[in-house]
Amino acid sequence: MTENSTLPRLHDYAASANCFKARMLLSQLGVPYERVPTDIFAGDSQTAEYLARNPAGRTPLLEVDGGAIPESGAILLYLAEGTAFLPTDRIDRAHVHAWMFFEQNLLEPNVGTARFWRLTGRDAERPEAFARHHEAGAAALATLERWLAGKHFLVGSRYTVADCALYAYTRVAHEAGYEMAAFPLIAGWLDRVAATPGAIDDLAPYPASAHAGAGGRSAHDAPR
């Protein structure tokens, strides 16, 4: 971002943990920005104007320096570039990327989906699919627990954008029905991330429009 650029504009949905990631890092970086509420259940992310910026029609979307960046991971990496939150060492940086890929491939699609379905009544509509997501999410949490043995943060000895990425859904995994007492190392890590300067806690509950039968859809409704 240049000194003469206008404020970044973050299109986000307050109840989305993917969007929470971007808000968290912006807060930790002390970057002022304009927040653009985008109701995914009212079709705000499916307009022609929005789809021209993000053809997947998802949130978050960051408008910055004349461009538009979709996908939470891409936004986090863009914002973290040149900061202490993204290592310069190539191996450490690759490990940051690896954990962010893990989050989007194994943790978010399962823990995030199980949580969304449970909180909005979709678990009762598709109990077998819910059980598959819940089981796969438990395996992802177990992987994270194993890795955190003897570690304060995911990569190296300091907080990075990888921690920010995994924190968003892991911190609310109990809302998907996971017994988090089974993951004591994760609990300690969550506390350490929450204590980092600029950390926030502003994830909104799902409104009535997100609940089963209300008519709207999210990325977590897509068959997997």
mmCIF file of C-alpha atoms in Angstrom:
data_model
loop_
_atom_site.group_PDB
_atom_site.id
_atom_site.type_symbol
_atom_site.label_atom_id
_atom_site.label_comp_id
_atom_site.label_asym_id
_atom_site.label_seq_id
_atom_site.Cartn_x
_atom_site.Cartn_y
_atom_site.Cartn_z
ATOM 1 C CA MET A 1 0.000 0.000 0.000
ATOM 2 C CA THR A 2 1.346 3.417 -0.897
ATOM 3 C CA GLU A 3 1.195 6.513 1.238
ATOM 4 C CA ASN A 4 -1.143 8.182 -1.246
ATOM 5 C CA SER A 5 -3.569 5.292 -1.553
ATOM 6 C CA THR A 6 -7.092 5.571 -0.264
ATOM 7 C CA LEU A 7 -8.135 3.458 2.680
ATOM 8 C CA PRO A 8 -8.415 -0.265 1.965
ATOM 9 C CA ARG A 9 -12.037 -1.396 1.703
ATOM 10 C CA LEU A 10 -12.882 -4.745 3.277
ATOM 11 C CA HIS A 11 -16.087 -6.343 2.049
ATOM 12 C CA ASP A 12 -17.008 -8.737 4.815
ATOM 13 C CA TYR A 13 -19.761 -10.612 6.593
ATOM 14 C CA ALA A 14 -19.596 -10.098 10.348
ATOM 15 C CA ALA A 15 -20.440 -13.718 11.227
ATOM 16 C CA SER A 16 -17.825 -15.244 8.914
ATOM 17 C CA ALA A 17 -14.640 -16.487 10.552
ATOM 18 C CA ASN A 18 -12.884 -16.159 7.197
ATOM 19 C CA CYS A 19 -13.685 -12.457 7.299
ATOM 20 C CA PHE A 20 -12.650 -12.316 10.950
ATOM 21 C CA LYS A 21 -9.120 -13.292 9.889
ATOM 22 C CA ALA A 22 -8.758 -10.172 7.765
ATOM 23 C CA ARG A 23 -10.169 -7.909 10.483
ATOM 24 C CA MET A 24 -7.828 -9.495 13.031
ATOM 25 C CA LEU A 25 -4.689 -8.909 10.982
ATOM 26 C CA LEU A 26 -5.704 -5.375 10.007
ATOM 27 C CA SER A 27 -6.137 -4.645 13.700
ATOM 28 C CA GLN A 28 -2.789 -6.184 14.587
ATOM 29 C CA LEU A 29 -1.067 -4.191 11.873
ATOM 30 C CA GLY A 30 -2.792 -0.988 12.954
ATOM 31 C CA VAL A 31 -3.997 -0.399 9.396
ATOM 32 C CA PRO A 32 -7.073 1.836 9.121
ATOM 33 C CA TYR A 33 -9.649 0.589 6.647
ATOM 34 C CA GLU A 34 -13.229 1.000 5.502
ATOM 35 C CA ARG A 35 -15.488 -1.898 6.360
ATOM 36 C CA VAL A 36 -18.188 -2.686 3.797
ATOM 37 C CA PRO A 37 -20.877 -4.983 5.263
ATOM 38 C CA THR A 38 -21.707 -7.650 2.684
ATOM 39 C CA ASP A 39 -24.725 -9.829 3.456
ATOM 40 C CA ILE A 40 -24.033 -13.100 1.698
ATOM 41 C CA PHE A 41 -27.525 -14.379 2.529
ATOM 42 C CA ALA A 42 -29.173 -11.371 0.906
ATOM 43 C CA GLY A 43 -27.261 -11.782 -2.357
ATOM 44 C CA ASP A 44 -24.805 -8.923 -1.814
ATOM 45 C CA SER A 45 -21.911 -11.067 -3.017
ATOM 46 C CA GLN A 46 -23.759 -12.259 -6.128
ATOM 47 C CA THR A 47 -24.259 -8.939 -7.901
ATOM 48 C CA ALA A 48 -22.597 -8.365 -11.266
ATOM 49 C CA GLU A 49 -20.409 -5.659 -9.725
ATOM 50 C CA TYR A 50 -19.204 -7.921 -6.924
ATOM 51 C CA LEU A 51 -18.666 -10.943 -9.166
ATOM 52 C CA ALA A 52 -16.502 -8.803 -11.458
ATOM 53 C CA ARG A 53 -14.119 -8.420 -8.499
ATOM 54 C CA ASN A 54 -14.502 -11.948 -7.133
ATOM 55 C CA PRO A 55 -16.034 -14.454 -9.566
ATOM 56 C CA ALA A 56 -16.528 -16.976 -6.736
ATOM 57 C CA GLY A 57 -18.925 -14.576 -5.023
ATOM 58 C CA ARG A 58 -17.403 -15.105 -1.577
ATOM 59 C CA THR A 59 -16.279 -12.948 1.304
ATOM 60 C CA PRO A 60 -13.930 -11.448 2.321
ATOM 61 C CA LEU A 61 -12.800 -9.223 -0.526
ATOM 62 C CA LEU A 62 -10.183 -6.513 -0.063
ATOM 63 C CA GLU A 63 -10.041 -3.514 -2.380
ATOM 64 C CA VAL A 64 -6.619 -1.894 -2.157
ATOM 65 C CA ASP A 65 -4.310 0.144 -4.391
ATOM 66 C CA GLY A 66 -6.721 -0.029 -7.300
ATOM 67 C CA GLY A 67 -7.059 -3.802 -7.170
ATOM 68 C CA ALA A 68 -9.357 -6.343 -5.576
ATOM 69 C CA ILE A 69 -8.043 -9.344 -3.638
ATOM 70 C CA PRO A 70 -10.430 -12.252 -2.933
ATOM 71 C CA GLU A 71 -9.930 -15.194 -0.550
ATOM 72 C CA SER A 72 -8.930 -14.822 3.087
ATOM 73 C CA GLY A 73 -5.526 -16.479 2.676
ATOM 74 C CA ALA A 74 -4.518 -14.228 -0.206
ATOM 75 C CA ILE A 75 -5.643 -11.176 1.759
ATOM 76 C CA LEU A 76 -3.648 -12.226 4.815
ATOM 77 C CA LEU A 77 -0.490 -12.830 2.775
ATOM 78 C CA TYR A 78 -0.849 -9.501 0.985
ATOM 79 C CA LEU A 79 -1.289 -7.600 4.236
ATOM 80 C CA ALA A 80 1.540 -9.465 5.983
ATOM 81 C CA GLU A 81 4.093 -8.900 3.208
ATOM 82 C CA GLY A 82 7.064 -6.947 4.540
ATOM 83 C CA THR A 83 5.963 -7.268 8.168
ATOM 84 C CA ALA A 84 7.117 -9.398 11.091
ATOM 85 C CA PHE A 85 4.044 -11.589 10.565
ATOM 86 C CA LEU A 86 5.511 -13.197 7.412
ATOM 87 C CA PRO A 87 9.023 -14.673 7.762
ATOM 88 C CA THR A 88 11.729 -13.778 5.269
ATOM 89 C CA ASP A 89 13.433 -17.151 5.637
ATOM 90 C CA ARG A 90 12.277 -19.297 2.722
ATOM 91 C CA ILE A 91 11.754 -22.465 4.743
ATOM 92 C CA ASP A 92 9.834 -20.677 7.479
ATOM 93 C CA ARG A 93 7.759 -18.882 4.856
ATOM 94 C CA ALA A 94 6.990 -22.206 3.173
ATOM 95 C CA HIS A 95 5.838 -23.564 6.537
ATOM 96 C CA VAL A 96 3.539 -20.552 6.941
ATOM 97 C CA HIS A 97 2.067 -21.290 3.528
ATOM 98 C CA ALA A 98 1.733 -24.975 4.377
ATOM 99 C CA TRP A 99 -0.300 -24.272 7.496
ATOM 100 C CA MET A 100 -2.501 -21.830 5.622
ATOM 101 C CA PHE A 101 -3.135 -24.477 2.938
ATOM 102 C CA PHE A 102 -3.880 -26.982 5.699
ATOM 103 C CA GLU A 103 -6.406 -24.571 7.193
ATOM 104 C CA GLN A 104 -8.278 -24.087 3.943
ATOM 105 C CA ASN A 105 -8.108 -27.734 2.847
ATOM 106 C CA LEU A 106 -8.703 -29.647 6.077
ATOM 107 C CA LEU A 107 -9.721 -27.436 8.982
ATOM 108 C CA GLU A 108 -12.032 -24.738 7.596
ATOM 109 C CA PRO A 109 -14.037 -27.027 5.250
ATOM 110 C CA ASN A 110 -14.749 -29.416 8.132
ATOM 111 C CA VAL A 111 -14.652 -27.562 11.452
ATOM 112 C CA GLY A 112 -16.135 -24.483 9.797
ATOM 113 C CA THR A 113 -18.850 -26.415 8.012
ATOM 114 C CA ALA A 114 -19.740 -28.481 11.089
ATOM 115 C CA ARG A 115 -19.996 -25.309 13.165
ATOM 116 C CA PHE A 116 -22.127 -23.484 10.596
ATOM 117 C CA TRP A 117 -24.477 -26.424 10.143
ATOM 118 C CA ARG A 118 -24.825 -26.971 13.892
ATOM 119 C CA LEU A 119 -25.513 -23.312 14.650
ATOM 120 C CA THR A 120 -28.015 -22.887 11.819
ATOM 121 C CA GLY A 121 -29.922 -26.170 12.018
ATOM 122 C CA ARG A 122 -28.456 -27.741 8.900
ATOM 123 C CA ASP A 123 -26.986 -30.645 10.888
ATOM 124 C CA ALA A 124 -30.491 -32.068 11.336
ATOM 125 C CA GLU A 125 -31.148 -31.836 7.596
ATOM 126 C CA ARG A 126 -27.993 -33.738 6.592
ATOM 127 C CA PRO A 127 -26.896 -35.764 9.632
ATOM 128 C CA GLU A 128 -24.649 -38.178 7.740
ATOM 129 C CA ALA A 129 -22.819 -35.379 5.940
ATOM 130 C CA PHE A 130 -22.535 -33.469 9.215
ATOM 131 C CA ALA A 131 -20.985 -36.524 10.867
ATOM 132 C CA ARG A 132 -18.401 -36.784 8.066
ATOM 133 C CA HIS A 133 -17.425 -33.142 8.411
ATOM 134 C CA HIS A 134 -17.312 -33.421 12.197
ATOM 135 C CA GLU A 135 -15.068 -36.494 12.073
ATOM 136 C CA ALA A 136 -12.722 -34.922 9.518
ATOM 137 C CA GLY A 137 -12.594 -31.754 11.614
ATOM 138 C CA ALA A 138 -11.613 -33.770 14.676
ATOM 139 C CA ALA A 139 -8.722 -35.254 12.688
ATOM 140 C CA ALA A 140 -7.601 -31.757 11.660
ATOM 141 C CA LEU A 141 -7.679 -30.584 15.271
ATOM 142 C CA ALA A 142 -5.688 -33.644 16.327
ATOM 143 C CA THR A 143 -3.057 -32.785 13.706
ATOM 144 C CA LEU A 144 -2.800 -29.254 15.051
ATOM 145 C CA GLU A 145 -2.532 -30.578 18.610
ATOM 146 C CA ARG A 146 0.362 -32.877 17.655
ATOM 147 C CA TRP A 147 2.257 -30.083 15.956
ATOM 148 C CA LEU A 148 1.969 -27.704 18.900
ATOM 149 C CA ALA A 149 3.878 -30.017 21.261
ATOM 150 C CA GLY A 150 6.775 -27.954 22.600
ATOM 151 C CA LYS A 151 5.836 -24.923 20.498
ATOM 152 C CA HIS A 152 4.431 -21.498 21.365
ATOM 153 C CA PHE A 153 3.290 -20.693 17.813
ATOM 154 C CA LEU A 154 2.983 -22.578 14.549
ATOM 155 C CA VAL A 155 6.161 -21.439 12.786
ATOM 156 C CA GLY A 156 9.335 -20.544 14.621
ATOM 157 C CA SER A 157 8.985 -18.958 18.019
ATOM 158 C CA ARG A 158 6.800 -16.003 17.128
ATOM 159 C CA TYR A 159 3.293 -15.212 15.973
ATOM 160 C CA THR A 160 2.841 -15.268 12.197
ATOM 161 C CA VAL A 161 0.036 -14.944 9.711
ATOM 162 C CA ALA A 162 -0.311 -18.742 9.891
ATOM 163 C CA ASP A 163 -1.472 -18.435 13.499
ATOM 164 C CA CYS A 164 -3.963 -15.767 12.450
ATOM 165 C CA ALA A 165 -5.355 -18.025 9.732
ATOM 166 C CA LEU A 166 -5.887 -21.059 11.970
ATOM 167 C CA TYR A 167 -7.031 -19.104 15.000
ATOM 168 C CA ALA A 168 -10.277 -17.926 13.404
ATOM 169 C CA TYR A 169 -12.085 -21.272 13.190
ATOM 170 C CA THR A 170 -10.173 -23.125 15.898
ATOM 171 C CA ARG A 171 -11.204 -20.622 18.567
ATOM 172 C CA VAL A 172 -14.886 -21.398 17.897
ATOM 173 C CA ALA A 173 -14.513 -25.142 17.265
ATOM 174 C CA HIS A 174 -16.417 -25.891 20.476
ATOM 175 C CA GLU A 175 -19.488 -24.426 18.785
ATOM 176 C CA ALA A 176 -19.345 -27.335 16.346
ATOM 177 C CA GLY A 177 -19.627 -29.748 19.261
ATOM 178 C CA TYR A 178 -15.965 -30.580 19.769
ATOM 179 C CA GLU A 179 -14.815 -31.299 23.304
ATOM 180 C CA MET A 180 -11.844 -28.960 23.390
ATOM 181 C CA ALA A 181 -10.599 -30.316 26.724
ATOM 182 C CA ALA A 182 -9.160 -33.108 24.585
ATOM 183 C CA PHE A 183 -6.804 -30.561 23.002
ATOM 184 C CA PRO A 184 -4.883 -28.869 25.842
ATOM 185 C CA LEU A 185 -2.022 -27.708 23.619
ATOM 186 C CA ILE A 186 -4.498 -25.992 21.309
ATOM 187 C CA ALA A 187 -6.071 -24.307 24.343
ATOM 188 C CA GLY A 188 -2.719 -22.851 25.389
ATOM 189 C CA TRP A 189 -1.983 -21.707 21.843
ATOM 190 C CA LEU A 190 -5.391 -20.027 21.575
ATOM 191 C CA ASP A 191 -4.651 -18.110 24.770
ATOM 192 C CA ARG A 192 -1.280 -16.978 23.417
ATOM 193 C CA VAL A 193 -2.779 -15.797 20.129
ATOM 194 C CA ALA A 194 -5.561 -13.951 21.971
ATOM 195 C CA ALA A 195 -2.894 -12.154 24.008
ATOM 196 C CA THR A 196 -0.986 -10.838 20.985
ATOM 197 C CA PRO A 197 -1.119 -7.049 20.506
ATOM 198 C CA GLY A 198 -4.107 -5.960 18.459
ATOM 199 C CA ALA A 199 -5.976 -9.264 18.730
ATOM 200 C CA ILE A 200 -9.741 -8.810 18.540
ATOM 201 C CA ASP A 201 -12.885 -10.722 19.427
ATOM 202 C CA ASP A 202 -15.638 -9.396 17.174
ATOM 203 C CA LEU A 203 -17.090 -12.457 15.441
ATOM 204 C CA ALA A 204 -20.851 -11.910 15.248
ATOM 205 C CA PRO A 205 -23.427 -14.670 15.757
ATOM 206 C CA TYR A 206 -25.280 -15.955 12.712
ATOM 207 C CA PRO A 207 -28.474 -13.958 12.185
ATOM 208 C CA ALA A 208 -31.870 -15.497 11.453
ATOM 209 C CA SER A 209 -31.310 -15.078 7.708
ATOM 210 C CA ALA A 210 -28.487 -17.636 7.883
ATOM 211 C CA HIS A 211 -30.579 -20.384 9.438
ATOM 212 C CA ALA A 212 -31.863 -23.434 7.609
ATOM 213 C CA GLY A 213 -35.011 -22.705 5.652
ATOM 214 C CA ALA A 214 -34.418 -18.953 5.490
ATOM 215 C CA GLY A 215 -33.509 -19.156 1.819
ATOM 216 C CA GLY A 216 -29.944 -17.892 1.795
ATOM 217 C CA ARG A 217 -26.835 -19.940 1.096
ATOM 218 C CA SER A 218 -23.160 -19.741 2.046
ATOM 219 C CA ALA A 219 -19.985 -21.453 0.888
ATOM 220 C CA HIS A 220 -20.538 -24.024 3.634
ATOM 221 C CA ASP A 221 -23.737 -25.145 1.894
ATOM 222 C CA ALA A 222 -21.846 -26.371 -1.139
ATOM 223 C CA PRO A 223 -21.581 -30.185 -1.359
ATOM 224 C CA ARG A 224 -18.159 -31.519 -0.495
#
